Short mmCIF file of C-alpha atoms in Angstrom, two decimals:
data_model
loop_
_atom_site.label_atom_id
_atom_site.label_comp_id
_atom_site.label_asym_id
_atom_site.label_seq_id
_atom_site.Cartn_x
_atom_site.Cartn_y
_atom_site.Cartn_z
CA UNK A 13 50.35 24.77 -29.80
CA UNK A 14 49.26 23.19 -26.53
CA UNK A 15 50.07 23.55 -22.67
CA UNK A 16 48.85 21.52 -19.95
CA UNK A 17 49.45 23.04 -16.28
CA UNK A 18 47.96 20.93 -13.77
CA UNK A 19 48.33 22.46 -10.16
CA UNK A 20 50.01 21.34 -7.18
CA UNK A 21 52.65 18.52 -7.64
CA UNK A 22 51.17 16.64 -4.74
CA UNK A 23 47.32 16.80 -2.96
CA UNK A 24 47.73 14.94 0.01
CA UNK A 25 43.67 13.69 1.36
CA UNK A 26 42.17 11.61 3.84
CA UNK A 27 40.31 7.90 3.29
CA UNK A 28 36.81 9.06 2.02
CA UNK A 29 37.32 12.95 1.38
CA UNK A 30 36.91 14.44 -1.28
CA UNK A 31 39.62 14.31 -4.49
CA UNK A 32 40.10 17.82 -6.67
CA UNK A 33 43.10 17.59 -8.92
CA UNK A 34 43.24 20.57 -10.78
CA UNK A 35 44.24 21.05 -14.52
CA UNK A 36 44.07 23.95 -17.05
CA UNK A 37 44.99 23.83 -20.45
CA UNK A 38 45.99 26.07 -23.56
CA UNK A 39 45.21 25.39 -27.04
CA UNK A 40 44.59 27.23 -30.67
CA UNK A 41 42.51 24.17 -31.11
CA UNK A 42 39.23 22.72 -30.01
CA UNK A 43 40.93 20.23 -27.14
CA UNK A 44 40.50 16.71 -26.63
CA UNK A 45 41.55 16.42 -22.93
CA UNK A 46 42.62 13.11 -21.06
CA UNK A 47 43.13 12.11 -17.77
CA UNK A 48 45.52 9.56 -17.18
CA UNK A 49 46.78 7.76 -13.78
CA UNK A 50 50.24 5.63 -13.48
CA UNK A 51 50.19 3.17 -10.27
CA UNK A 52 53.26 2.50 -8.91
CA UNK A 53 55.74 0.64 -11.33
CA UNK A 54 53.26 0.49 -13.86
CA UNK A 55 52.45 2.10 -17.34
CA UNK A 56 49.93 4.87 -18.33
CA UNK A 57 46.15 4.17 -17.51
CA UNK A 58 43.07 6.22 -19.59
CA UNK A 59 40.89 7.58 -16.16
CA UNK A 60 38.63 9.75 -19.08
CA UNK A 61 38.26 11.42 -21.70
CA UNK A 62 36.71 14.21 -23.11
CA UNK A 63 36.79 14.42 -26.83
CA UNK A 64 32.83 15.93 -27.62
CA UNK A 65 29.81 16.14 -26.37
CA UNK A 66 28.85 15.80 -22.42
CA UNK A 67 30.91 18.24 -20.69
CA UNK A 68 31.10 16.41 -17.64
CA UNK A 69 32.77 12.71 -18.37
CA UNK A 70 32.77 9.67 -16.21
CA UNK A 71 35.74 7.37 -15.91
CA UNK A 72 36.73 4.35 -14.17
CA UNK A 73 37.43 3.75 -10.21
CA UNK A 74 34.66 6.49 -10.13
CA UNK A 75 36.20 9.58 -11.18
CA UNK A 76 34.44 12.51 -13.57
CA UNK A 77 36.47 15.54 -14.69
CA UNK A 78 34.47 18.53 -16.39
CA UNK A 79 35.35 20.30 -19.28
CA UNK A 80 35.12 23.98 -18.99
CA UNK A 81 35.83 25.92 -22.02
CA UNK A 82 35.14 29.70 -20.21
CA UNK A 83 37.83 28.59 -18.03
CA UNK A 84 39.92 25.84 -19.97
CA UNK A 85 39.82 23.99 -17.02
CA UNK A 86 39.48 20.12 -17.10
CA UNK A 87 39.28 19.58 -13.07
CA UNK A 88 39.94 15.75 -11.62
CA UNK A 89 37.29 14.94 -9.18
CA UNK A 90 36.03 11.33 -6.95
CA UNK A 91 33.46 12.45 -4.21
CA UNK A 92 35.21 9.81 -1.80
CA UNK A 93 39.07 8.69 -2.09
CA UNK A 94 40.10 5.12 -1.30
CA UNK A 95 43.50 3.84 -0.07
CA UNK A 96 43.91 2.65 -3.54
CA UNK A 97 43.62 6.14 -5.43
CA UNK A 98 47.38 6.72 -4.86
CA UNK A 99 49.19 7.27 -7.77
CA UNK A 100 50.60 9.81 -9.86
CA UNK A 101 47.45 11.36 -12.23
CA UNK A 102 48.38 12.97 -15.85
CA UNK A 103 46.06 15.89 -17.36
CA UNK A 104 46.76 16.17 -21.31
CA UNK A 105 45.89 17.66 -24.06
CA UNK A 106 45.67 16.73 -27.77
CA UNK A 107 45.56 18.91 -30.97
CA UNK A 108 44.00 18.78 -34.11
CA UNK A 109 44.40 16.46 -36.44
CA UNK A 110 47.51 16.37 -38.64
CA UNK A 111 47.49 15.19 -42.29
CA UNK A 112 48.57 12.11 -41.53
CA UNK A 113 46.69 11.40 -38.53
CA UNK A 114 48.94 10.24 -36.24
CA UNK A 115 48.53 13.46 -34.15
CA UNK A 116 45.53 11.53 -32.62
CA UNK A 117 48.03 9.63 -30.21
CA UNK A 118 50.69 12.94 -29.99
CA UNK A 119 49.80 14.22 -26.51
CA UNK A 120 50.92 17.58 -24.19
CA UNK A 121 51.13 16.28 -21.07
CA UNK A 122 50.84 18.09 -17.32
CA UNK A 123 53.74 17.92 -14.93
CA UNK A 124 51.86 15.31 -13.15
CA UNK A 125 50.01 15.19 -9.27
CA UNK A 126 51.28 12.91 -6.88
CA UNK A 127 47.72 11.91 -5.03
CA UNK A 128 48.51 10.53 -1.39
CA UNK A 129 45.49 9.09 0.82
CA UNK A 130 45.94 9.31 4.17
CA UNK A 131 43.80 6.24 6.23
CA UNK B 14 43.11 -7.08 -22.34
CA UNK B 15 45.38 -6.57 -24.80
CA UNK B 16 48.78 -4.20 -23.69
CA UNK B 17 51.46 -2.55 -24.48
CA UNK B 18 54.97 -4.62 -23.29
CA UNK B 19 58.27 -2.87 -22.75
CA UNK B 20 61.25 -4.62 -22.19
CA UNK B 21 63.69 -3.99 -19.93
CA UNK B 22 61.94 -2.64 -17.61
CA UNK B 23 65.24 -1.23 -16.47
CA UNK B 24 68.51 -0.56 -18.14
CA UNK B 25 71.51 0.47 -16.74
CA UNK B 26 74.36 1.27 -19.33
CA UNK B 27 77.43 3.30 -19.78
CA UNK B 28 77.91 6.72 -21.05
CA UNK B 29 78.65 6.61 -24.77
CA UNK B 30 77.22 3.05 -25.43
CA UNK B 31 74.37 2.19 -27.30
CA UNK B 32 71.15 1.33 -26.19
CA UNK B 33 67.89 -0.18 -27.43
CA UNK B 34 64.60 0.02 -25.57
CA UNK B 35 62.01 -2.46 -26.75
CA UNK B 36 57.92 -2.06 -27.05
CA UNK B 37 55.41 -4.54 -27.94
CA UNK B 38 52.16 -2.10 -29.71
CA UNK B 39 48.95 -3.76 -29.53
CA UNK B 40 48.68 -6.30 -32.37
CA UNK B 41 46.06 -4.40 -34.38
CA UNK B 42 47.45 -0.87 -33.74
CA UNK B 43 48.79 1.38 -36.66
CA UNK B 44 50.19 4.40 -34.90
CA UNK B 45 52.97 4.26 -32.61
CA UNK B 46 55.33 6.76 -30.29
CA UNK B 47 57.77 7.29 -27.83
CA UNK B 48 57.58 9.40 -24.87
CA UNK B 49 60.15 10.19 -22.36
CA UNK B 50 59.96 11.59 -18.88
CA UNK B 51 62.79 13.20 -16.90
CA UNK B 52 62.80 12.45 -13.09
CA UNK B 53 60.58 15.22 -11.62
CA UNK B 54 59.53 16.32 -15.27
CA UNK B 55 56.66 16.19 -17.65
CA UNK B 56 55.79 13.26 -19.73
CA UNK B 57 57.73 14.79 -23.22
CA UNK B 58 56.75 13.61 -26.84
CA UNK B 59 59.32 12.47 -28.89
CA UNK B 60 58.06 10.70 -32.16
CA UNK B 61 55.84 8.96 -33.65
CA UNK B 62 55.68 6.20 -36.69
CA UNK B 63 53.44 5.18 -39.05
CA UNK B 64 53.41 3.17 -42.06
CA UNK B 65 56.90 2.35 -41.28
CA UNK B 66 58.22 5.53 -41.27
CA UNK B 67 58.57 8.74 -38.89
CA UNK B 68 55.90 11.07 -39.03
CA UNK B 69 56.70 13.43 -36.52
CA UNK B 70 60.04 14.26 -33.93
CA UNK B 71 60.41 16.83 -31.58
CA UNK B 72 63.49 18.73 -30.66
CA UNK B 73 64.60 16.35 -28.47
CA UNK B 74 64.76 13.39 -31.13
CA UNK B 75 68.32 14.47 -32.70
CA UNK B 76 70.37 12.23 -35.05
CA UNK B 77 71.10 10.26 -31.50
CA UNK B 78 68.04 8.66 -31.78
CA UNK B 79 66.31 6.32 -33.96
CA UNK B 80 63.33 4.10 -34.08
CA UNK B 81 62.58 1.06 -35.84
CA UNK B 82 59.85 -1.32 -36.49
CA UNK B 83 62.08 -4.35 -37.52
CA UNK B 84 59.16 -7.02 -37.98
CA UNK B 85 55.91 -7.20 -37.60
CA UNK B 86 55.43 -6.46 -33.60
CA UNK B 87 58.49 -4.83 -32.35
CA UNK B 88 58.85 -1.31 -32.04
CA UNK B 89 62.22 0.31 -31.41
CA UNK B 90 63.99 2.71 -29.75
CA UNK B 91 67.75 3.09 -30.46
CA UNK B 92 70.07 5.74 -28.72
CA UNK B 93 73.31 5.74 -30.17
CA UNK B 94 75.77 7.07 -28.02
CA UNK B 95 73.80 7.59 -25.01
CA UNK B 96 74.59 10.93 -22.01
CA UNK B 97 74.17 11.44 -18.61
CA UNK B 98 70.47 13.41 -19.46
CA UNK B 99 69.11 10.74 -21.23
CA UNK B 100 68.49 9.05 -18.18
CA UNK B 101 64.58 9.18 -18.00
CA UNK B 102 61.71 7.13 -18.24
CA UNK B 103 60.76 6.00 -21.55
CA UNK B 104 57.24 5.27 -22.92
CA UNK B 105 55.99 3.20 -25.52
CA UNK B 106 52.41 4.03 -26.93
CA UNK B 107 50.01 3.41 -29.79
CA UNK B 108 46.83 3.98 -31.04
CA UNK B 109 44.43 1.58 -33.41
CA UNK B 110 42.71 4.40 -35.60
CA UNK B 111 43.17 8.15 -36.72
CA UNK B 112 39.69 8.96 -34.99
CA UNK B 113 38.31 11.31 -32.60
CA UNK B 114 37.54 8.98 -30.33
CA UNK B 115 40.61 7.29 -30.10
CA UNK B 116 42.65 6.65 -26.95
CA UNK B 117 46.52 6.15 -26.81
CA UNK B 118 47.68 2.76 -25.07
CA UNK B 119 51.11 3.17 -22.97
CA UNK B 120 53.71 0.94 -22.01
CA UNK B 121 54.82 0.43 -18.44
CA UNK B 122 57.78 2.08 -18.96
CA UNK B 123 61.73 1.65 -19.67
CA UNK B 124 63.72 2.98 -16.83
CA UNK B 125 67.06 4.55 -18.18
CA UNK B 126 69.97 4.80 -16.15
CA UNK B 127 73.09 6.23 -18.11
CA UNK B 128 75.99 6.22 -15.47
#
């Protein structure tokens, strides 16, 4: 089974600080973590993903996250947020594969963090 | 770039009536599911579909519920009778491949209202 906590419902930063959205994870499989953002009155958008390999993964709008397995932490990070960062951002985990494979799309999603950018 | 399309992108409807939320998958996808999310909840699995038939349900996808992938594009969701807490946010998604690389594509997102 899989958990997602991600911590602190909103993070509230100023126009070019830096962004840390947090996100820890449990699973009794090797994870495949995702990081997803949802603008206002819009769908689900991929940020990154880590599935193997490189630890640290880069995504679009310039955001990384790093996978941590000592602390099963998958951390959000942008060195500098813009006015447009402000969404709602999604940690989430997926499991192993299933027999019939559709497991690969089945995710555990966190609670969600509100990001706010202050000018 | 090719998307996922949900229609309505609202719904307002009456306690006990039937509803049917809509999703366009991305034309060469195989894998498809429905999420729903609670006001001031997580994002909650409830199915998914392949090969034209369910592969997976959580708890929360009772005999209410039913999907449906009448032709070869639309993907349905059907609540039967709906309540007062299924009011949520409901999400359309699918993936092309069974691979480890694969990413899920979402929908922007059916707003329920059950009044």
């Amino acid at each position: 089974a899989q958990s997602v906590t991600q911590l602190g419902s909103h993070v509230s930063v100023s126009e070019g600080a830096l962004v840390l959205l947090r996100c820890n994870y449990s699973s009794s499989v090797p994870p495949y973590l995702f990081w997803y953002v949802q603008y206002p009155n819009q769908g689900l958008q991929l940020l990154l993903k880590y599935t193997t390999g490189a630890t640290l993964v880069k995504g679009i709008n310039g955001f990384e996250a790093e996978f941590k397995k000592s602390e099963t932490s998958f951390h959000l990070t942008k060195p500098s947020a813009h006015m447009s960062d402000a969404a709602e951002y999604f940690c989430a985990v997926r499991g192993g594969p299933n027999a019939g494979g559709t497991s690969y799309g089945k995710l555990t999603f966190g609670q969600g963090t509100i990001l706010t950018v202050h000018p | 770039e090719p998307e996922v399309t949900q229609t309505p992108s609202h719904q307002v409807t009456q306690m006990g009536q039937e509803v049917i939320l809509r999703c366009v998958p991305i034309s060469n996808h195989l894998y498809f599911y429905w999420y729903r999310q609670i006001l001031g909840q997580k994002v909650e699995f409830l199915v998914s579909f392949y090969n034209n038939e369910i592969s997976e349900k959580s708890e929360i996808f009772d005999d209410q519920f039913s999907v449906e992938r009448p032709d070869g594009s639309n993907f349905t969701l059907k609540i039967r009778s709906t309540k007062l807490e299924d009011s949520a946010m409901y999400f359309c998604a699918s993936i092309r491949t069974a691979h480890l690389n694969t990413e899920a594509f979402f929908g922007q997102g059916t707003r329920l209202t059950v009044v």
